[in-house]
Short mmCIF file of C-alpha atoms and ligand atoms in Angstrom, two decimals:
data_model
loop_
_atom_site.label_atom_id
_atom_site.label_comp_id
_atom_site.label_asym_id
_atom_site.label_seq_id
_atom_site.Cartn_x
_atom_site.Cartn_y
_atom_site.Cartn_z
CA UNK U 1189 17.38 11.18 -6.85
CA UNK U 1190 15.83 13.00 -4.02
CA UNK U 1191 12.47 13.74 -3.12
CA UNK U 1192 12.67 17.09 -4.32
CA UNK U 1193 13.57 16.53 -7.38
CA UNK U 1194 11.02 14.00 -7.64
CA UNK U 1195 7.94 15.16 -6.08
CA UNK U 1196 8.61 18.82 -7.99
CA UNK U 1197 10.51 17.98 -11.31
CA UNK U 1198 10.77 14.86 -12.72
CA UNK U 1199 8.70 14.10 -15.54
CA UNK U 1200 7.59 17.46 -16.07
CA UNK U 1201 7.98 19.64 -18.95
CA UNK U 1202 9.83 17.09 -21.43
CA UNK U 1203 7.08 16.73 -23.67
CA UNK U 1204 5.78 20.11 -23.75
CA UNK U 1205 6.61 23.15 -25.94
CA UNK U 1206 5.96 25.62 -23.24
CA UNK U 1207 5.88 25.07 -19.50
CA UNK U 1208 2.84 25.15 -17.32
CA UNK U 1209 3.28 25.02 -13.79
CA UNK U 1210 1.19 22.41 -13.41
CA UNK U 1211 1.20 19.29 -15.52
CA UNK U 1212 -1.70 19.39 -18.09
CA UNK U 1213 -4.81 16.51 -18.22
CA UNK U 1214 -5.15 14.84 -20.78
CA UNK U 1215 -8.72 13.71 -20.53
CA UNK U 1216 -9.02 12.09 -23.63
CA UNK U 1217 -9.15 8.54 -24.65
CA UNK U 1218 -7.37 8.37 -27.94
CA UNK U 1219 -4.56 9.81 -29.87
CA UNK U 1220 -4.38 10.65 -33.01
CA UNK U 1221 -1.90 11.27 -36.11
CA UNK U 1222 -0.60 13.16 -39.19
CA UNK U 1223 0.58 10.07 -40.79
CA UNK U 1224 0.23 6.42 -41.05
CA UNK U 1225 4.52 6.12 -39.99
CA UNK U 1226 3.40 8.19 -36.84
CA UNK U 1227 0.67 5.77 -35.97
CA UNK U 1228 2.65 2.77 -36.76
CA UNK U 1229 5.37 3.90 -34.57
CA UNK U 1230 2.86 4.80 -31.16
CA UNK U 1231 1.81 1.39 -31.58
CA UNK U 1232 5.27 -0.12 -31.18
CA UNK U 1233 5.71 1.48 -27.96
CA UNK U 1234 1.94 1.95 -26.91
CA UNK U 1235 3.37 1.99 -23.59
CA UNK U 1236 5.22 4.91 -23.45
CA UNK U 1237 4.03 6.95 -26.87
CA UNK U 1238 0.55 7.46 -26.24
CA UNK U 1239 -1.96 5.79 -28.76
CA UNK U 1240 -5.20 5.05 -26.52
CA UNK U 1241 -5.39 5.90 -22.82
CA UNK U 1242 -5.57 2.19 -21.84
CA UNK U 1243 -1.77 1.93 -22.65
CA UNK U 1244 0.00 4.98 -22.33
CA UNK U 1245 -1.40 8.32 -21.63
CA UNK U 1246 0.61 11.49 -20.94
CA UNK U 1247 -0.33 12.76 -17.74
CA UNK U 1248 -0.07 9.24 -16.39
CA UNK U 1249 2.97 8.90 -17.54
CA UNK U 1250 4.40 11.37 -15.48
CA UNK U 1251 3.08 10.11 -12.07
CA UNK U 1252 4.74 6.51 -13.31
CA UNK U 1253 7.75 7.77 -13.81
CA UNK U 1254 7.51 9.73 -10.16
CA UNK U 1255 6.53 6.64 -8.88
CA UNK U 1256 8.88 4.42 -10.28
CA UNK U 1257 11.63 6.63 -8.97
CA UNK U 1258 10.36 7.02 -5.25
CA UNK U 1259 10.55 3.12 -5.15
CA UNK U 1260 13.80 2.91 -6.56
CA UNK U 1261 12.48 1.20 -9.54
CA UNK U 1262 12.77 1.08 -12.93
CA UNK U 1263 9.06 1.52 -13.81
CA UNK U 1264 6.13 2.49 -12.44
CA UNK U 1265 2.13 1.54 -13.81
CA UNK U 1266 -0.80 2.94 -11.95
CA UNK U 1267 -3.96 1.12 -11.65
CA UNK U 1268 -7.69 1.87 -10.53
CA UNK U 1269 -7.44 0.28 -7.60
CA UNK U 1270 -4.86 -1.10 -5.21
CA UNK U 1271 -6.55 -4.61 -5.53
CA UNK U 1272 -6.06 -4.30 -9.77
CA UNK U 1273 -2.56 -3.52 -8.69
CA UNK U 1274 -1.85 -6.49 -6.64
CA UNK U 1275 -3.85 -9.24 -8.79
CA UNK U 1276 -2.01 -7.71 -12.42
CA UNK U 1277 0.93 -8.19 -10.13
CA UNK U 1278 -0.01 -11.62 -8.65
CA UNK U 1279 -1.10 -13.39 -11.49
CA UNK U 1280 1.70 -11.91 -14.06
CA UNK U 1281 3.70 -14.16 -12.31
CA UNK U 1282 1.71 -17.74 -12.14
CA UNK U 1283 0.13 -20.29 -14.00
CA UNK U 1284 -1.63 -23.66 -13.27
CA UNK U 1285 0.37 -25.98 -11.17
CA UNK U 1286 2.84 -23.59 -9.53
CA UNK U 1287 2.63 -22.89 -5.45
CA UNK U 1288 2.43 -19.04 -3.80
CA UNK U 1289 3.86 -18.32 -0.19
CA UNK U 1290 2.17 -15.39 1.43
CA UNK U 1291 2.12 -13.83 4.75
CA UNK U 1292 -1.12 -15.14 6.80
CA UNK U 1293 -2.96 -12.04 7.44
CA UNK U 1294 -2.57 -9.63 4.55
CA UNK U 1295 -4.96 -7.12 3.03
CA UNK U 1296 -8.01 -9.17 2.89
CA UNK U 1297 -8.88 -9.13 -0.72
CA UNK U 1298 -4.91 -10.06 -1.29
CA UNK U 1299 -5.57 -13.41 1.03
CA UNK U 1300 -8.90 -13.99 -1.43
CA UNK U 1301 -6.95 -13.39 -4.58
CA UNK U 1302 -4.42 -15.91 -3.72
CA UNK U 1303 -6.31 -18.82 -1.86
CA UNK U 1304 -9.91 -18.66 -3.34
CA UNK U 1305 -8.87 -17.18 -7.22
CA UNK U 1306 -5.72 -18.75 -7.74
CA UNK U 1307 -6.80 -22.19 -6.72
CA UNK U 1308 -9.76 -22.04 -9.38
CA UNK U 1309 -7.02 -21.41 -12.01
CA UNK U 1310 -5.14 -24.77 -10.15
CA UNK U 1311 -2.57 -22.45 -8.36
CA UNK U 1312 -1.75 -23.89 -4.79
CA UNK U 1313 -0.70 -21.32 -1.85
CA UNK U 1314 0.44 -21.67 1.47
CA UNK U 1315 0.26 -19.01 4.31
CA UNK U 1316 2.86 -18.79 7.23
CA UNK U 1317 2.82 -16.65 10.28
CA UNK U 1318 4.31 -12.50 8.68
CA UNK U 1319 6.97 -12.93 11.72
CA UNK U 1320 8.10 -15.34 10.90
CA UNK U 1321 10.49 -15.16 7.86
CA UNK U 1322 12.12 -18.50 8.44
CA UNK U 1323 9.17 -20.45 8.22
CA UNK U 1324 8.39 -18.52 5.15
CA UNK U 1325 11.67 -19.57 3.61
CA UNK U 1326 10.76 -23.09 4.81
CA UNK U 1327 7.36 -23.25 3.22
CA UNK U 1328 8.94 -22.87 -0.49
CA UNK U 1329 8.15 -26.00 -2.96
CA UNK U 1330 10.25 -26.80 -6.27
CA UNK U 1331 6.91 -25.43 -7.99
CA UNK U 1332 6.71 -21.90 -5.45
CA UNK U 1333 6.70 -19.01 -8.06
CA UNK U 1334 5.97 -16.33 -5.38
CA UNK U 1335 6.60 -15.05 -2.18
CA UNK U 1336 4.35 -12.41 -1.12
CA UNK U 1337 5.28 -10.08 1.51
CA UNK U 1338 3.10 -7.34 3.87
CA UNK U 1339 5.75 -5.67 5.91
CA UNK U 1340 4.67 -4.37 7.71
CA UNK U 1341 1.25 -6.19 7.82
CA UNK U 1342 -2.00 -5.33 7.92
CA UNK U 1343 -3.88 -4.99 11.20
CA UNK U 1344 -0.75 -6.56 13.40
CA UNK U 1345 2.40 -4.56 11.41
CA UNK U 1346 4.35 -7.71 11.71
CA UNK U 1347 7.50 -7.67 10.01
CA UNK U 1348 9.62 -9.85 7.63
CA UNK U 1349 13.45 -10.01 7.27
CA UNK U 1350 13.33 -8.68 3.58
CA UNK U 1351 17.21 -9.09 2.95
CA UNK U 1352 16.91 -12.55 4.07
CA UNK U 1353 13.76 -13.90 2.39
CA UNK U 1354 14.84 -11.94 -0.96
CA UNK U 1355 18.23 -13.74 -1.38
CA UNK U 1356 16.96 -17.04 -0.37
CA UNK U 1357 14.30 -16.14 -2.92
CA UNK U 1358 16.92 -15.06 -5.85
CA UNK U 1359 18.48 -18.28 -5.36
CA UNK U 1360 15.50 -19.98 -6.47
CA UNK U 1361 14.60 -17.70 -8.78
CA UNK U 1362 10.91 -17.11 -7.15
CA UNK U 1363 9.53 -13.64 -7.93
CA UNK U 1364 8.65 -11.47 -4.62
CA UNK U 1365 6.22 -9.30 -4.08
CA UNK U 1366 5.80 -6.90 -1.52
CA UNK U 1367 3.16 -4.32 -0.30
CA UNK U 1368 4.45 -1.62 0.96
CA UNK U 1369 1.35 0.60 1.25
CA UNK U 1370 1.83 0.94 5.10
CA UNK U 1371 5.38 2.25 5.35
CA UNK U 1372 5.03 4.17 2.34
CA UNK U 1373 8.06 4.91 0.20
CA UNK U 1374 9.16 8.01 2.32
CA UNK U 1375 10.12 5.36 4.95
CA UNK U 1376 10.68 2.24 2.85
CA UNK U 1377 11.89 0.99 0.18
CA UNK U 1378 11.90 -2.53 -0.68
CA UNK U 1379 13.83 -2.75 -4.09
CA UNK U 1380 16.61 -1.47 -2.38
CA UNK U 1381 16.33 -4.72 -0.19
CA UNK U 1382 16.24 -6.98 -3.21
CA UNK U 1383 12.32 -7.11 -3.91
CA UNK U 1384 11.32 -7.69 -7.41
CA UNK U 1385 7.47 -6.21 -7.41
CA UNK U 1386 5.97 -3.24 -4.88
CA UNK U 1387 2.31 -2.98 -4.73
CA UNK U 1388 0.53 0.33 -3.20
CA UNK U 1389 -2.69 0.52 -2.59
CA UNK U 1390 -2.50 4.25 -3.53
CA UNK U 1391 -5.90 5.07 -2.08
CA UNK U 1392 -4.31 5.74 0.95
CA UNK U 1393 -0.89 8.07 1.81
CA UNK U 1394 -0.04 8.14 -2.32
CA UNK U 1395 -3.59 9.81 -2.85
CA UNK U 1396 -3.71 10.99 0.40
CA UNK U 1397 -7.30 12.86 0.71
CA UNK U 1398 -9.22 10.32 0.57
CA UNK U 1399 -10.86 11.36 -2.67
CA UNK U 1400 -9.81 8.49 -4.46
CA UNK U 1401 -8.94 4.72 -4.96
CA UNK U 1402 -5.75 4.37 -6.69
CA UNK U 1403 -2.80 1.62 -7.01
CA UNK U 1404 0.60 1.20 -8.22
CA UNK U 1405 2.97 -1.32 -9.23
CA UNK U 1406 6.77 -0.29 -9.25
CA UNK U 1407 9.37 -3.03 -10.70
CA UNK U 1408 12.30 -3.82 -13.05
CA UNK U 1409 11.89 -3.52 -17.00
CA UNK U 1410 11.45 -6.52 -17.98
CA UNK U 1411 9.03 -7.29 -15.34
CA UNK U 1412 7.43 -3.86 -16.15
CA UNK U 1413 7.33 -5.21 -19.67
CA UNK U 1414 5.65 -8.17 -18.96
CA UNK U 1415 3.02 -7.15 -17.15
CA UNK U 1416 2.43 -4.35 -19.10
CA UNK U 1417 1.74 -6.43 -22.92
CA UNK U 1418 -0.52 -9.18 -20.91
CA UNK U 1419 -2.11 -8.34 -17.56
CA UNK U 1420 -2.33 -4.33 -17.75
CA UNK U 1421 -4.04 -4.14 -20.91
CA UNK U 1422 -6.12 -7.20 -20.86
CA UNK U 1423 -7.83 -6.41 -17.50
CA UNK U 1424 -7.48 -2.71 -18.26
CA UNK U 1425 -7.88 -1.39 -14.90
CA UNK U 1426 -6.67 1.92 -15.46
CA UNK U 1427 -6.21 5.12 -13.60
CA UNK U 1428 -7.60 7.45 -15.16
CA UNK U 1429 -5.89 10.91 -16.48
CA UNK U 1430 -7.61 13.03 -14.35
CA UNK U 1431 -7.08 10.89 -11.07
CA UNK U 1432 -3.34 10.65 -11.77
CA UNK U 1433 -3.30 14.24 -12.07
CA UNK U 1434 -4.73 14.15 -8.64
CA UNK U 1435 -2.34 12.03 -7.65
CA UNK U 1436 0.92 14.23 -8.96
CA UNK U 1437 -0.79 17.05 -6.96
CA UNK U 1438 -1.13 14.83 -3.91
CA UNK U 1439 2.74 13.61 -4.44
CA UNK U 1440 3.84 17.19 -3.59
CA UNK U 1441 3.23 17.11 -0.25
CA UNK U 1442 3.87 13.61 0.18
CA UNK U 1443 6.69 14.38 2.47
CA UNK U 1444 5.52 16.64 5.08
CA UNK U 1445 1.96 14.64 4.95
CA UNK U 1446 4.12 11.50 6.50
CA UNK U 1447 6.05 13.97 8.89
CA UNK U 1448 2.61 15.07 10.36
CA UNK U 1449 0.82 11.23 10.85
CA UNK U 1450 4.39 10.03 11.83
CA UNK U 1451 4.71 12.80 14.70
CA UNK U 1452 0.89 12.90 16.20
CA UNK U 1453 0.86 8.67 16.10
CA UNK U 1454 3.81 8.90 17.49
CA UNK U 1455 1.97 11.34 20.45
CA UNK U 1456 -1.13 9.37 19.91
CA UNK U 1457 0.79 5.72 20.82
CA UNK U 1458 2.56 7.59 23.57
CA UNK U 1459 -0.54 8.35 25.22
CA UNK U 1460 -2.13 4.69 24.91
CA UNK U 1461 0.77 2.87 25.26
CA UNK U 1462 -0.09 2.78 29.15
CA UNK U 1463 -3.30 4.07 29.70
CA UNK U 1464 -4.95 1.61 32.46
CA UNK U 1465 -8.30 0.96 29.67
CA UNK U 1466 -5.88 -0.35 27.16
CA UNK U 1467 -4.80 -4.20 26.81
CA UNK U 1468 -2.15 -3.93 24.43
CA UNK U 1469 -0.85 -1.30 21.58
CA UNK U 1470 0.52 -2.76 18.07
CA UNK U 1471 2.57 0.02 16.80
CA UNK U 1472 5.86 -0.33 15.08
CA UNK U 1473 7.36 2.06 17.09
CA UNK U 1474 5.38 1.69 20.12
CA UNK U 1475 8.62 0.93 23.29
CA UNK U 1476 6.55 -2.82 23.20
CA UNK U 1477 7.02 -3.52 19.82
CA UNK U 1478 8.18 -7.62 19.77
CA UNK U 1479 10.32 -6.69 16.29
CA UNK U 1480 12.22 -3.89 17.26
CA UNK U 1481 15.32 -5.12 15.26
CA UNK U 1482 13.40 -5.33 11.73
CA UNK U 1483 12.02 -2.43 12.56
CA UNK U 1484 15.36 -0.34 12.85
CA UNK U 1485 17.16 -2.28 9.69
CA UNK U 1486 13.93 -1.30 7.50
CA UNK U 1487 12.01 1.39 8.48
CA UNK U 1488 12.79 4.91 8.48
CA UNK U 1489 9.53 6.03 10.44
CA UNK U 1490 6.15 5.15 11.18
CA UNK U 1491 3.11 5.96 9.53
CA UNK U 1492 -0.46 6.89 11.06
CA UNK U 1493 -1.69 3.52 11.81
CA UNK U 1494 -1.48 1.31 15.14
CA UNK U 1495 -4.41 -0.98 16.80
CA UNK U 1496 -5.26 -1.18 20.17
CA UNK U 1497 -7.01 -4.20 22.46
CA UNK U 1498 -9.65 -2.69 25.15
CA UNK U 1499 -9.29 -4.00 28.57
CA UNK U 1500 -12.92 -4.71 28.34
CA UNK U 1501 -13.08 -7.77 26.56
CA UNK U 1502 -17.29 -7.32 25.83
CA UNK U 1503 -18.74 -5.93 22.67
CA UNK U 1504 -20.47 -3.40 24.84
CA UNK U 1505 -17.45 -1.85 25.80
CA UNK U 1506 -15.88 -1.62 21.99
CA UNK U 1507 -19.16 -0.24 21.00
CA UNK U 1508 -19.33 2.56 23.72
CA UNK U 1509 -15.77 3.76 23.10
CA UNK U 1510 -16.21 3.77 19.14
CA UNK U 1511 -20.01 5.43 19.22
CA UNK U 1512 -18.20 8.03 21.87
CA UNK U 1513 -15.44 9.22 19.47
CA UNK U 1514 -15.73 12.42 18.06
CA UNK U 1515 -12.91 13.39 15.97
CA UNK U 1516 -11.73 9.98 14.76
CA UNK U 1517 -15.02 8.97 12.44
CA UNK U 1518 -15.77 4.86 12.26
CA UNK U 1519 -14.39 4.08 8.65
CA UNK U 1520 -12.52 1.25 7.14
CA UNK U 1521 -9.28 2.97 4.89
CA UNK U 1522 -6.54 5.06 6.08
CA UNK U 1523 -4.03 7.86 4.48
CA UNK U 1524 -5.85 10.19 3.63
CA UNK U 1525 -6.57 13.27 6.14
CA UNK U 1526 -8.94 12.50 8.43
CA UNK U 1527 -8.72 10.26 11.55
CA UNK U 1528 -10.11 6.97 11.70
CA UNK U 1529 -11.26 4.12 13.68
CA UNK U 1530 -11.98 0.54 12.62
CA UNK U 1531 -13.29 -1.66 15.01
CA UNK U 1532 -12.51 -5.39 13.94
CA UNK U 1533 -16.01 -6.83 15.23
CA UNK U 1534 -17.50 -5.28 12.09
CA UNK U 1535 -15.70 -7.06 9.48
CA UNK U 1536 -16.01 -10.93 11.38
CA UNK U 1537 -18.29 -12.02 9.34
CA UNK U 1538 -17.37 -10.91 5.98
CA UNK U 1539 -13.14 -11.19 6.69
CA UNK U 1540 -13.44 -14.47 8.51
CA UNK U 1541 -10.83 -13.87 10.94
CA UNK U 1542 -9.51 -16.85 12.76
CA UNK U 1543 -10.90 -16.74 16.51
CA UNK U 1544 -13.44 -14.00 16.38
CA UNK U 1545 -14.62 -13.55 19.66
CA UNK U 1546 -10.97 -12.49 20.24
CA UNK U 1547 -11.59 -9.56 17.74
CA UNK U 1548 -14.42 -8.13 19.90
CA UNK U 1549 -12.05 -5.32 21.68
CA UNK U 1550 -9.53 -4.96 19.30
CA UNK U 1551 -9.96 -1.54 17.27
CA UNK U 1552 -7.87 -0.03 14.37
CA UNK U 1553 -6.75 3.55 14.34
CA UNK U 1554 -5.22 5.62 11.57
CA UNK U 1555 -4.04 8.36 12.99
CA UNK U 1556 -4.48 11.50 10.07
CA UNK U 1557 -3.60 15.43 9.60
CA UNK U 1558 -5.67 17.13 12.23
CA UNK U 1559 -4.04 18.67 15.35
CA UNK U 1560 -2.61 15.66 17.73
CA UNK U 1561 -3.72 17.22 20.95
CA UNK U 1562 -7.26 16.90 20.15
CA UNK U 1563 -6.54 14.05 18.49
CA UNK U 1564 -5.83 12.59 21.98
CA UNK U 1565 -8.54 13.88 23.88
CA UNK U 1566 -10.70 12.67 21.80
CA UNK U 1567 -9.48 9.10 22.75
CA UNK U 1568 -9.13 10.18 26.18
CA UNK U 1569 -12.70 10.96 26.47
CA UNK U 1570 -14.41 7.68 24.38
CA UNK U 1571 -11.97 5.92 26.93
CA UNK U 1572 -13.40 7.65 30.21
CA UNK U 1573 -16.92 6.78 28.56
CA UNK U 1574 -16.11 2.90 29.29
C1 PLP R 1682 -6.27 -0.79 1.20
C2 PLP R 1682 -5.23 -1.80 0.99
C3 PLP R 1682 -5.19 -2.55 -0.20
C4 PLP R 1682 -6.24 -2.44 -1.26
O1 PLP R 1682 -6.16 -1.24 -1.91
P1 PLP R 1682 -7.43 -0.56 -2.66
O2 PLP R 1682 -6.84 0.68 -3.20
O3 PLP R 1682 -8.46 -0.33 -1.60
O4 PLP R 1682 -7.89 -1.52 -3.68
C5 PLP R 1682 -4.14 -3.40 -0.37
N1 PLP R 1682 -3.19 -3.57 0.57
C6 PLP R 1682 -3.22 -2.90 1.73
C7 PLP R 1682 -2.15 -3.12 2.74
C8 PLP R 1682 -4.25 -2.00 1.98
O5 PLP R 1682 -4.29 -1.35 3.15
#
């Protein structure tokens, strides 16, 4: 199916008499019925005939089934929040005594979920290096359930050899997981590489206004099924009608949101990628990217976001440059329209990163919608300022 049809058509219309052009809400938490059959029969399939909003509700389940088919998936369930997303995913798969793998440095709350939660419910994890996908392979135990992938990563956009870590993992028959909320599905998609679960945080190019906090998890049926009768309902973290109408909206323009970011980072990375007052430049498709090959096999474009290291190594520096930018406001997500920095010396003491005082220059950008030019004068200015 192609975007088109997705982003415009699918989903739309079935269950209605007449058309509208836009889907209707239904903001309402329960359904109701002419006869006890009818009732009897929602509740057999509470997931897809809609009974009580916490299981199926109609305007949601058009944005799953959009979502399910940009991944490539069977099914598609939304949740309030990426993080809801990712631990319904997580621990749908795991119980006491079984071992995780996971990338070193994903989302933050993601590394939380699976060192600190999991190991209160007795689940053992191990975290390798997102690079490398051989020593991922290597860190699998006869009790591993899960490898979870970031690919690419937070922060560093390091890359794993999906195709490789997926069969390895099929052999085993350990579930992976992958987040895929950087790429986004316009320029990956990992079920066509063999991945069994992909997470979104869909607060950020899904949603893309930054108006709300949103996640998704797209996998087969009987995964789907699984996580639907246990985790889903039972923590109930929801999106609710009205924000997955916002989301179908936002799905329209998906597309041509991801051409803009792609082609002003792309004039954003060109610009820093040798500017004297800048160390180094992670960006997937920044000339100096150390994963080039991964990077052609998997990923169709890049998205808005890249980090840079300030020659000055002092906090003063950081804090000058940041404090001097005007168009790109200090903020922590990404996605939506607006530009944003993120400098990593504000999050030391709550993310724990490694070696901190080597996170005192290094900032985050997402580049967003706005015009690129300014976009880069903006930068070229703060940087003059140091
Ligand atoms: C933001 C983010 C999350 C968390 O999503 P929320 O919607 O904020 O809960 C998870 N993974 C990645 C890669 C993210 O950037």
């Amino acid at each position: 199916m192609n975007f088109d049809e997705i982003f415009f058509q699918l989903g739309e219309g079935e269950s209605f008499n007449d058309l509208p052009g836009s889907p209707p809400l239904f903001q309402t938490s329960n359904f109701t019925f002419k006869t006890m059959a009818d009732m009897a029969a929602s509740l057999k399939q509470e997931d897809k005939i809609p009974f009580y909003t916490r299981g199926a509700n109609p305007t949601t389940r058009i944005l799953q089934q959009k979502l399910a088919a940009l991944e490539g998936t069977d099914e598609a369930l939304v949740f309030a929040s990426g993080s809801a997303a990712i631990t319904a995913a997580v621990v749908s798969q795991v119980k006491s005594g079984d071992h995780v793998v996971c990338v070193d440095n994903p989302y933050g709350w993601t590394k939380k979920l699976i060192s600190e939660i999991l190991n209160r419910f007795g689940v053992e994890s191990s975290f390798v290096k997102a690079s490398d996908s051989q020593g991922i392979i290597s860190a699998v135990r006869s009790n591993t359930k899960i490898i979870f992938m970031e690919s690419p990563n937070s922060w560093t956009y390091e890359m794993q050899d999906i195709e490789m870590i997926t069969e390895f993992a099929k052999s085993k028959s350990i579930t992976t997981i992958l987040d895929n909320s950087c790429a986004s599905p316009i320029y990956q998609q990992p079920a066509r590489h063999g991945v069994d679960i992909i997470v979104h945080s869909a607060s950020k190019y899904l949603s893309g206004h930054a108006d709300m906090v949103a996640g998704v998890v797209c996998t087969s049926k009987a995964i789907y099924q699984q996580i639907f009768k246990n985790e889903y309902m039972t923590f109930g973290g929801i999106l609710s009608p009205f924000e997955s109408w916002l989301m179908i909206r936002s799905l329209r323009t998906l597309e041509m949101r991801m051409e803009r970011v792609s082609r002003n980072a792309h004039m954003v990375a060109e610009f820093l990628e040798n500017h004297p007052k800048i160390d180094q430049l992670l960006y997937t498709h920044a000339r100096g990217f150390n994963q080039p090959t991964l990077r052609d096999k998997y990923l169709r474009g890049a998205g808005g976001l890249m980090t840079i290291d300030l020659a000055a190594d002092n906090f003063e520096a950081t804090e000058k440059f940041c404090n001097s930018l005007k168009r790109f406001k200090l903020g922590c997500s990404w996605g939506g329209f607006e530009s944003l920095a993120f400098p990593a010396a504000t999050t030391v003491s709550s993310l724990n990163y490694d070696k901190p005082n080597t996170m005192i220059n290094r900032i985050r950008l997402y580049v967003g919608l706005e015009n690129g030019q300014l976009l880069i004068d903006d930068l070229s200015d703060a940087l003059s300022s140091i």
